[in-house]
């Protein structure tokens, strides 16, 4: 895999104003530049992005502090190349970098932040070791998030913290920037606390297919429809559930409902494939988690082999030893373990051998051609080979175009999912598919087609 970064491209600034390692503005000078821009163009929108390398301390611990410095230099160079001379760039301290983008509207800022995450993920050689960096981004927006540089940096920093809490490799917008005013947030909080007892949640199931187009598995995805609020954005309410402490209860509901649905399909004489559910870091680390899984399986008369748990790298690395033991307990029940969003961090490359895993799910940012127009095939192929050498199955996420489908098939991924194949479907639609199990996938459309 290529590892090319022009760290000499960072502009030279007066030494008193810059960070000695990266050559970028220090935090104080960056704030001054930001506030000067606001004063000069008070009616112009502006976005502030604070970028942090995910689990940066592991680079220092595994490879040494000099390797950490090299990784920061690469990240700074990539940020500078991505910014293309817009605004100003800074190293705020530690692994945190910042940039402000003049004239950047809210939606554009979110799109550009996602592009930046994709750019950061290109492989790089550090101290003779090849790693894949992972970054999270917090975004704030003038004037919604504040009228001063300090307020904008504070809110973007809070967004970065929440992004890292979600496992990293994601963009998180300050609440005000996303239009979530205090009144709206309070309304959502109250509604979310009552959603389960009012039976407002539902599960949809997104099919996974193998290279021949046969149904391989299902991923259970929660959705929330409120009587007056309408369909609530899933990422938003999951984040809110984590913040207000109800995510574990929601996760238990998903577990029970998925097991119940498996039993209902089986009682109807059908043979459903394995169902995967997402497990939040808080739920996974909660005491008695494995016992609750045992109870759900027993109460719904479901075999452990019919269930798969998807956990992220960030979830595992909160306590590697405890996580490994918990994963081993789940596998002893027959439950398969999938490492979700693989590729957004570098740690799995070091820990892969010792983790009791069954499946790697390659993150959609590596599958998407927009993020890696030239090297996507090579990245996916390398990850697949690495997984297969360790006896793991590979699922490619986010397949949305014919070229992406062709790429993951050529890379020998075992299964794939995405809107090209099928969106999340209601249980009744899945039942129809199971009754026509020999049906091929409509690869050039979005839905399965009935058997001829």
Short mmCIF file of C-alpha atoms in Angstrom, two decimals:
data_model
loop_
_atom_site.label_atom_id
_atom_site.label_comp_id
_atom_site.label_asym_id
_atom_site.label_seq_id
_atom_site.Cartn_x
_atom_site.Cartn_y
_atom_site.Cartn_z
CA UNK A 1 0.00 0.00 0.00
CA UNK A 2 1.32 3.45 -0.82
CA UNK A 3 2.55 5.75 1.89
CA UNK A 4 3.27 9.10 0.30
CA UNK A 5 2.91 12.41 2.16
CA UNK A 6 4.61 15.69 1.36
CA UNK A 7 5.32 17.00 4.85
CA UNK A 8 7.46 19.72 3.33
CA UNK A 9 4.38 21.42 1.92
CA UNK A 10 3.38 23.06 5.19
CA UNK A 11 3.89 26.83 4.89
CA UNK A 12 6.66 28.47 6.91
CA UNK A 13 5.37 30.99 9.46
CA UNK A 14 7.13 33.19 12.05
CA UNK A 15 8.47 30.89 14.80
CA UNK A 16 6.78 32.82 17.58
CA UNK A 17 3.37 32.06 16.07
CA UNK A 18 3.73 28.39 15.15
CA UNK A 19 3.90 24.96 16.66
CA UNK A 20 7.49 23.72 16.62
CA UNK A 21 6.59 20.25 15.33
CA UNK A 22 4.00 20.83 12.61
CA UNK A 23 4.72 24.42 11.58
CA UNK A 24 1.02 25.25 11.93
CA UNK A 25 -0.36 28.17 13.95
CA UNK A 26 -0.44 27.82 17.71
CA UNK A 27 -3.88 27.88 19.31
CA UNK A 28 -3.72 31.50 20.42
CA UNK A 29 -2.70 32.84 17.03
CA UNK A 30 -5.31 30.64 15.33
CA UNK A 31 -8.04 32.08 17.56
CA UNK A 32 -6.85 35.60 16.77
CA UNK A 33 -6.98 34.86 13.02
CA UNK A 34 -10.45 33.37 13.42
CA UNK A 35 -11.80 36.38 15.30
CA UNK A 36 -10.24 38.77 12.81
CA UNK A 37 -12.08 36.96 10.02
CA UNK A 38 -15.39 37.26 11.90
CA UNK A 39 -14.87 40.98 12.49
CA UNK A 40 -13.99 41.59 8.85
CA UNK A 41 -16.93 39.59 7.46
CA UNK A 42 -19.62 39.55 10.17
CA UNK A 43 -22.42 38.38 7.86
CA UNK A 44 -20.48 35.58 6.18
CA UNK A 45 -20.95 31.97 7.37
CA UNK A 46 -17.88 30.15 8.64
CA UNK A 47 -17.14 26.61 9.79
CA UNK A 48 -14.58 25.50 12.36
CA UNK A 49 -13.31 21.92 12.31
CA UNK A 50 -11.33 20.38 15.17
CA UNK A 51 -9.62 17.16 14.08
CA UNK A 52 -8.29 14.51 16.44
CA UNK A 53 -6.41 11.29 15.66
CA UNK A 54 -8.33 8.37 17.13
CA UNK A 55 -6.53 6.40 19.87
CA UNK A 56 -3.37 8.38 19.24
CA UNK A 57 -1.84 7.24 22.51
CA UNK A 58 -1.63 3.70 21.11
CA UNK A 59 0.82 4.88 18.44
CA UNK A 60 3.02 6.34 21.18
CA UNK A 61 2.69 3.20 23.32
CA UNK A 62 3.18 0.66 20.54
CA UNK A 63 5.68 2.43 18.29
CA UNK A 64 7.20 5.19 20.45
CA UNK A 65 6.83 8.95 20.74
CA UNK A 66 8.89 9.66 17.64
CA UNK A 67 6.40 7.60 15.66
CA UNK A 68 3.64 9.71 17.19
CA UNK A 69 5.39 12.86 15.99
CA UNK A 70 5.71 11.41 12.49
CA UNK A 71 2.02 10.53 12.43
CA UNK A 72 1.13 14.09 13.48
CA UNK A 73 3.30 15.50 10.70
CA UNK A 74 1.50 13.32 8.16
CA UNK A 75 -1.89 14.35 9.53
CA UNK A 76 -0.93 18.03 9.41
CA UNK A 77 0.25 17.69 5.81
CA UNK A 78 -2.96 15.95 4.78
CA UNK A 79 -5.04 18.63 6.48
CA UNK A 80 -3.09 21.35 4.70
CA UNK A 81 -3.51 19.63 1.34
CA UNK A 82 -7.23 19.15 1.96
CA UNK A 83 -7.76 22.81 2.99
CA UNK A 84 -6.19 24.07 -0.27
CA UNK A 85 -5.17 27.38 1.29
CA UNK A 86 -8.56 28.23 2.81
CA UNK A 87 -8.74 29.89 6.23
CA UNK A 88 -6.03 29.07 8.74
CA UNK A 89 -4.70 25.84 10.24
CA UNK A 90 -3.55 25.13 13.76
CA UNK A 91 -2.21 22.52 16.10
CA UNK A 92 -4.21 23.11 19.27
CA UNK A 93 -2.16 20.67 21.30
CA UNK A 94 -1.59 16.93 21.58
CA UNK A 95 -3.14 15.19 18.59
CA UNK A 96 -5.69 17.95 17.89
CA UNK A 97 -5.56 20.05 14.74
CA UNK A 98 -7.98 22.77 13.66
CA UNK A 99 -9.01 24.69 10.56
CA UNK A 100 -11.61 27.31 9.80
CA UNK A 101 -13.32 27.55 6.42
CA UNK A 102 -14.65 31.00 5.43
CA UNK A 103 -17.96 31.07 3.59
CA UNK A 104 -18.67 27.42 4.34
CA UNK A 105 -22.34 26.64 4.93
CA UNK A 106 -23.54 23.96 7.35
CA UNK A 107 -24.16 21.11 4.89
CA UNK A 108 -20.98 21.81 2.96
CA UNK A 109 -18.94 21.70 6.19
CA UNK A 110 -20.33 18.27 7.07
CA UNK A 111 -19.58 16.93 3.58
CA UNK A 112 -16.06 18.31 3.57
CA UNK A 113 -15.40 16.89 7.03
CA UNK A 114 -16.36 13.41 5.80
CA UNK A 115 -13.99 13.84 2.86
CA UNK A 116 -11.21 14.79 5.28
CA UNK A 117 -11.76 11.61 7.30
CA UNK A 118 -11.42 9.58 4.10
CA UNK A 119 -8.18 11.37 3.21
CA UNK A 120 -6.73 10.77 6.67
CA UNK A 121 -7.34 7.03 6.31
CA UNK A 122 -4.82 6.49 3.51
CA UNK A 123 -2.00 4.15 4.68
CA UNK A 124 1.28 5.63 5.86
CA UNK A 125 4.69 4.24 6.82
CA UNK A 126 5.71 5.25 10.36
CA UNK A 127 9.00 4.06 11.83
CA UNK A 128 9.13 1.20 9.39
CA UNK A 129 5.56 0.08 10.18
CA UNK A 130 2.60 0.54 7.87
CA UNK A 131 -0.47 1.83 9.64
CA UNK A 132 -3.82 3.36 8.73
CA UNK A 133 -4.56 6.57 10.57
CA UNK A 134 -8.06 7.30 11.80
CA UNK A 135 -9.46 10.72 12.59
CA UNK A 136 -12.61 12.14 14.13
CA UNK A 137 -13.90 15.64 13.44
CA UNK A 138 -15.99 18.03 15.51
CA UNK A 139 -17.67 20.87 13.60
CA UNK A 140 -19.10 24.20 14.73
CA UNK A 141 -20.60 26.91 12.58
CA UNK A 142 -20.71 30.70 12.78
CA UNK A 143 -23.05 32.27 13.76
CA UNK A 144 -25.21 29.37 15.04
CA UNK A 145 -22.57 27.94 17.40
CA UNK A 146 -21.31 31.29 18.69
CA UNK A 147 -20.03 34.71 17.78
CA UNK A 148 -16.44 34.45 18.99
CA UNK A 149 -13.48 32.28 18.14
CA UNK A 150 -13.46 30.84 21.64
CA UNK A 151 -17.10 29.77 21.44
CA UNK A 152 -16.62 28.18 18.03
CA UNK A 153 -13.54 26.25 19.14
CA UNK A 154 -15.30 25.14 22.33
CA UNK A 155 -18.31 23.74 20.49
CA UNK A 156 -16.20 22.06 17.81
CA UNK A 157 -14.09 20.53 20.60
CA UNK A 158 -17.24 19.17 22.26
CA UNK A 159 -18.26 17.70 18.91
CA UNK A 160 -14.86 15.99 18.60
CA UNK A 161 -15.24 14.49 22.07
CA UNK A 162 -18.63 13.03 21.18
CA UNK A 163 -17.25 11.68 17.88
CA UNK A 164 -14.50 9.81 19.72
CA UNK A 165 -17.01 8.46 22.25
CA UNK A 166 -18.88 6.91 19.34
CA UNK A 167 -15.80 4.90 18.38
CA UNK A 168 -14.01 7.36 16.12
CA UNK A 169 -13.82 7.83 12.39
CA UNK A 170 -16.96 9.98 12.36
CA UNK A 171 -18.07 13.61 12.11
CA UNK A 172 -20.01 15.17 14.97
CA UNK A 173 -21.62 18.58 14.66
CA UNK A 174 -22.20 20.92 17.57
CA UNK A 175 -25.88 20.66 18.56
CA UNK A 176 -26.65 24.26 17.70
CA UNK A 177 -24.96 23.89 14.36
CA UNK A 178 -27.26 21.00 13.53
CA UNK A 179 -30.26 23.12 14.37
CA UNK A 180 -30.89 21.29 17.67
CA UNK A 181 -31.93 24.24 19.79
CA UNK A 182 -32.22 23.73 23.57
CA UNK A 183 -36.02 23.55 23.33
CA UNK A 184 -35.85 20.94 20.56
CA UNK A 185 -33.25 18.91 22.48
CA UNK A 186 -35.42 18.91 25.62
CA UNK A 187 -38.43 17.80 23.58
CA UNK A 188 -36.45 14.94 22.03
CA UNK A 189 -35.04 13.87 25.41
CA UNK A 190 -38.48 13.60 26.96
CA UNK A 191 -39.90 11.76 23.95
CA UNK A 192 -36.93 9.37 23.85
CA UNK A 193 -37.37 8.39 27.48
CA UNK A 194 -40.96 7.33 26.73
CA UNK A 195 -40.43 5.83 23.28
CA UNK A 196 -40.13 2.20 24.38
CA UNK A 197 -43.21 2.12 26.56
CA UNK A 198 -45.16 3.82 23.77
CA UNK A 199 -43.91 1.19 21.30
CA UNK A 200 -42.48 3.80 18.92
CA UNK A 201 -39.32 1.88 18.00
CA UNK A 202 -39.17 -0.64 15.17
CA UNK A 203 -36.51 -2.85 13.64
CA UNK A 204 -35.69 -3.00 9.97
CA UNK A 205 -33.40 -5.63 8.50
CA UNK A 206 -30.82 -4.91 5.80
CA UNK A 207 -29.89 -7.99 3.73
CA UNK A 208 -26.32 -9.10 3.22
CA UNK A 209 -25.59 -11.25 0.16
CA UNK A 210 -22.68 -13.40 -0.90
CA UNK A 211 -20.74 -13.00 -4.14
CA UNK A 212 -23.31 -15.11 -5.99
CA UNK A 213 -26.17 -12.92 -4.79
CA UNK A 214 -27.56 -15.42 -2.28
CA UNK A 215 -28.97 -14.17 1.02
CA UNK A 216 -26.12 -14.36 3.54
CA UNK A 217 -27.34 -12.51 6.63
CA UNK A 218 -29.39 -9.63 7.99
CA UNK A 219 -28.38 -6.57 9.98
CA UNK A 220 -31.03 -5.34 12.44
CA UNK A 221 -31.32 -1.54 12.43
CA UNK A 222 -33.50 0.47 14.81
CA UNK A 223 -35.75 3.30 13.68
CA UNK A 224 -37.95 5.68 15.67
CA UNK A 225 -41.21 7.19 14.46
CA UNK A 226 -42.82 9.69 16.83
CA UNK A 227 -46.45 10.70 16.51
CA UNK A 228 -45.69 14.43 16.25
CA UNK A 229 -41.94 14.56 15.63
CA UNK A 230 -42.16 12.15 12.72
CA UNK A 231 -39.24 9.95 11.66
CA UNK A 232 -36.30 10.89 13.90
CA UNK A 233 -32.77 10.70 12.49
CA UNK A 234 -31.21 7.50 13.85
CA UNK A 235 -27.69 8.86 14.35
CA UNK A 236 -29.12 11.81 16.27
CA UNK A 237 -31.29 9.86 18.67
CA UNK A 238 -28.64 7.18 19.29
CA UNK A 239 -26.17 9.91 20.19
CA UNK A 240 -28.75 11.52 22.44
CA UNK A 241 -29.54 8.16 24.05
CA UNK A 242 -25.86 7.74 24.91
CA UNK A 243 -25.72 11.20 26.44
CA UNK A 244 -28.82 10.85 28.64
CA UNK A 245 -28.09 7.28 29.75
CA UNK A 246 -30.82 5.24 28.05
CA UNK A 247 -28.72 3.54 25.38
CA UNK A 248 -28.37 0.30 27.37
CA UNK A 249 -32.15 -0.05 27.72
CA UNK A 250 -32.56 0.59 23.98
CA UNK A 251 -29.86 -1.96 23.21
CA UNK A 252 -31.63 -4.57 25.34
CA UNK A 253 -34.87 -3.84 23.49
CA UNK A 254 -33.11 -4.40 20.15
CA UNK A 255 -31.63 -7.68 21.40
CA UNK A 256 -34.98 -8.99 22.64
CA UNK A 257 -36.92 -7.84 19.56
CA UNK A 258 -34.38 -9.37 17.15
CA UNK A 259 -34.46 -12.70 19.01
CA UNK A 260 -38.26 -12.64 19.04
CA UNK A 261 -38.34 -11.97 15.30
CA UNK A 262 -35.97 -14.86 14.60
CA UNK A 263 -38.29 -17.14 16.55
CA UNK A 264 -41.36 -15.87 14.69
CA UNK A 265 -39.76 -16.51 11.31
CA UNK A 266 -38.73 -19.98 12.40
CA UNK A 267 -42.20 -20.76 13.79
CA UNK A 268 -43.61 -19.80 10.39
CA UNK A 269 -41.55 -22.60 8.84
CA UNK A 270 -38.85 -20.29 7.46
CA UNK A 271 -35.08 -20.53 7.78
CA UNK A 272 -33.78 -17.02 8.49
CA UNK A 273 -30.08 -16.34 8.08
CA UNK A 274 -27.99 -15.09 10.98
CA UNK A 275 -29.12 -11.71 12.32
CA UNK A 276 -26.50 -9.13 13.34
CA UNK A 277 -27.20 -6.46 15.95
CA UNK A 278 -25.10 -3.43 16.83
CA UNK A 279 -23.87 -3.17 20.42
CA UNK A 280 -23.02 0.26 21.86
CA UNK A 281 -19.82 0.71 23.92
CA UNK A 282 -21.89 1.47 27.03
CA UNK A 283 -24.07 -1.61 26.60
CA UNK A 284 -21.11 -3.90 25.90
CA UNK A 285 -19.26 -2.72 29.03
CA UNK A 286 -22.30 -2.87 31.32
CA UNK A 287 -22.25 -5.51 34.10
CA UNK A 288 -24.25 -8.60 33.26
CA UNK A 289 -24.27 -8.00 29.50
CA UNK A 290 -23.48 -11.63 28.65
CA UNK A 291 -26.13 -12.84 31.12
CA UNK A 292 -28.73 -10.65 29.39
CA UNK A 293 -27.78 -12.19 26.06
CA UNK A 294 -28.18 -15.67 27.57
CA UNK A 295 -31.60 -14.74 28.93
CA UNK A 296 -32.80 -13.29 25.61
CA UNK A 297 -31.73 -16.42 23.76
CA UNK A 298 -33.43 -18.68 26.29
CA UNK A 299 -36.67 -16.68 26.53
CA UNK A 300 -37.12 -16.60 22.76
CA UNK A 301 -35.80 -20.14 22.19
CA UNK A 302 -33.10 -18.89 19.84
CA UNK A 303 -29.80 -20.66 19.28
CA UNK A 304 -26.69 -18.56 19.80
CA UNK A 305 -25.55 -19.41 16.28
CA UNK A 306 -28.49 -17.46 14.88
CA UNK A 307 -27.14 -14.22 16.33
CA UNK A 308 -24.15 -11.99 15.56
CA UNK A 309 -22.90 -9.09 17.68
CA UNK A 310 -21.29 -6.12 15.92
CA UNK A 311 -18.80 -4.18 18.04
CA UNK A 312 -16.46 -1.36 17.03
CA UNK A 313 -12.76 -1.05 17.62
CA UNK A 314 -13.40 1.80 20.05
CA UNK A 315 -15.69 -0.45 22.09
CA UNK A 316 -13.04 -3.15 22.37
CA UNK A 317 -10.14 -0.86 23.17
CA UNK A 318 -11.83 0.76 26.15
CA UNK A 319 -10.61 -2.28 28.09
CA UNK A 320 -8.92 -4.77 25.81
CA UNK A 321 -8.50 -7.55 28.36
CA UNK A 322 -12.08 -7.35 29.63
CA UNK A 323 -13.46 -7.01 26.11
CA UNK A 324 -11.58 -10.10 24.92
CA UNK A 325 -12.95 -12.15 27.82
CA UNK A 326 -16.50 -10.94 27.16
CA UNK A 327 -16.24 -11.73 23.46
CA UNK A 328 -14.99 -15.24 24.31
CA UNK A 329 -18.03 -15.76 26.58
CA UNK A 330 -20.38 -14.74 23.78
CA UNK A 331 -18.68 -17.09 21.34
CA UNK A 332 -19.04 -19.90 23.88
CA UNK A 333 -22.81 -19.36 23.52
CA UNK A 334 -22.44 -19.80 19.76
CA UNK A 335 -22.85 -16.06 19.08
CA UNK A 336 -20.60 -14.77 16.32
CA UNK A 337 -18.58 -11.58 16.83
CA UNK A 338 -18.12 -9.04 14.05
CA UNK A 339 -15.69 -6.14 14.18
CA UNK A 340 -17.68 -3.27 12.69
CA UNK A 341 -16.25 -0.31 10.75
CA UNK A 342 -12.94 -2.11 10.20
CA UNK A 343 -10.27 0.11 8.66
CA UNK A 344 -11.05 3.38 10.40
CA UNK A 345 -8.33 2.74 12.99
CA UNK A 346 -4.89 1.14 13.07
CA UNK A 347 -5.15 -0.87 16.28
CA UNK A 348 -6.91 -3.94 14.80
CA UNK A 349 -3.81 -4.52 12.66
CA UNK A 350 -1.84 -5.08 15.87
CA UNK A 351 -4.53 -6.83 17.93
CA UNK A 352 -6.28 -8.89 15.26
CA UNK A 353 -4.60 -12.16 16.20
CA UNK A 354 -5.61 -12.03 19.85
CA UNK A 355 -9.23 -10.97 19.42
CA UNK A 356 -11.88 -13.76 19.34
CA UNK A 357 -13.54 -12.60 16.13
CA UNK A 358 -15.50 -14.26 13.35
CA UNK A 359 -16.21 -11.42 10.92
CA UNK A 360 -14.64 -8.19 9.73
CA UNK A 361 -16.95 -5.54 8.30
CA UNK A 362 -14.98 -3.20 6.04
CA UNK A 363 -16.10 0.37 6.61
CA UNK A 364 -18.05 2.08 3.85
CA UNK A 365 -15.44 4.85 3.56
CA UNK A 366 -13.05 2.28 2.06
CA UNK A 367 -15.69 0.83 -0.23
CA UNK A 368 -16.82 4.25 -1.46
CA UNK A 369 -14.93 5.28 -4.58
CA UNK A 370 -15.28 8.97 -3.69
CA UNK A 371 -12.99 8.57 -0.70
CA UNK A 372 -10.37 6.44 -2.48
CA UNK A 373 -10.82 6.92 -6.23
CA UNK A 374 -7.55 5.22 -7.16
CA UNK A 375 -6.58 2.99 -4.25
CA UNK A 376 -9.93 1.66 -3.05
CA UNK A 377 -9.52 -1.72 -4.70
CA UNK A 378 -6.06 -2.23 -3.27
CA UNK A 379 -7.16 -1.24 0.25
CA UNK A 380 -10.18 -3.54 0.28
CA UNK A 381 -8.22 -6.40 -1.24
CA UNK A 382 -5.44 -6.06 1.36
CA UNK A 383 -7.91 -6.02 4.24
CA UNK A 384 -9.69 -9.07 2.84
CA UNK A 385 -6.47 -11.04 2.46
CA UNK A 386 -5.45 -10.08 5.99
CA UNK A 387 -8.79 -11.30 7.36
CA UNK A 388 -8.83 -14.52 5.34
CA UNK A 389 -5.35 -15.39 6.55
CA UNK A 390 -6.79 -15.36 10.06
CA UNK A 391 -9.84 -17.40 9.15
CA UNK A 392 -12.29 -14.49 9.30
CA UNK A 393 -15.19 -13.79 6.97
CA UNK A 394 -15.36 -10.34 5.35
CA UNK A 395 -18.46 -8.20 4.81
CA UNK A 396 -18.20 -4.99 2.75
CA UNK A 397 -20.54 -2.21 3.91
CA UNK A 398 -22.09 0.65 1.98
CA UNK A 399 -22.16 -0.83 -1.54
CA UNK A 400 -24.11 1.79 -3.48
CA UNK A 401 -22.85 1.67 -7.07
CA UNK A 402 -22.17 -0.99 -9.68
CA UNK A 403 -18.46 -0.16 -9.65
CA UNK A 404 -18.31 -0.62 -5.88
CA UNK A 405 -20.09 -3.96 -6.20
CA UNK A 406 -17.61 -5.09 -8.84
CA UNK A 407 -14.71 -3.96 -6.65
CA UNK A 408 -15.72 -5.87 -3.51
CA UNK A 409 -16.50 -8.97 -5.57
CA UNK A 410 -13.08 -8.80 -7.24
CA UNK A 411 -11.46 -8.29 -3.82
CA UNK A 412 -13.04 -11.61 -2.76
CA UNK A 413 -15.17 -10.18 0.05
CA UNK A 414 -17.42 -12.97 1.34
CA UNK A 415 -20.54 -10.82 1.60
CA UNK A 416 -21.74 -7.29 1.00
CA UNK A 417 -24.56 -4.96 1.92
CA UNK A 418 -25.74 -1.55 0.84
CA UNK A 419 -28.52 0.30 -0.92
CA UNK A 420 -27.57 -1.08 -4.33
CA UNK A 421 -28.53 -4.50 -3.01
CA UNK A 422 -31.38 -3.61 -0.67
CA UNK A 423 -32.27 -0.94 1.89
CA UNK A 424 -33.35 -1.91 5.42
CA UNK A 425 -36.62 -3.83 5.00
CA UNK A 426 -39.62 -4.44 7.24
CA UNK A 427 -40.03 -7.95 8.75
CA UNK A 428 -42.86 -8.75 6.33
CA UNK A 429 -40.65 -7.97 3.34
CA UNK A 430 -37.92 -10.21 4.77
CA UNK A 431 -40.50 -12.98 5.19
CA UNK A 432 -41.38 -12.68 1.51
CA UNK A 433 -37.70 -13.00 0.61
CA UNK A 434 -37.30 -16.05 2.83
CA UNK A 435 -40.25 -17.73 1.13
CA UNK A 436 -38.50 -17.24 -2.23
CA UNK A 437 -35.05 -18.07 -0.93
CA UNK A 438 -33.71 -19.01 -4.35
CA UNK A 439 -34.37 -15.51 -5.64
CA UNK A 440 -31.37 -13.71 -7.09
CA UNK A 441 -30.50 -10.18 -6.03
CA UNK A 442 -31.51 -7.37 -8.34
CA UNK A 443 -27.97 -6.08 -8.45
CA UNK A 444 -28.75 -3.13 -10.65
CA UNK A 445 -31.74 -2.09 -8.55
CA UNK A 446 -32.45 -1.72 -4.88
CA UNK A 447 -34.66 -4.70 -4.12
CA UNK A 448 -34.68 -8.45 -4.41
CA UNK A 449 -36.80 -9.80 -7.26
CA UNK A 450 -39.22 -12.70 -7.03
CA UNK A 451 -38.19 -16.08 -8.30
CA UNK A 452 -39.22 -16.82 -11.84
#
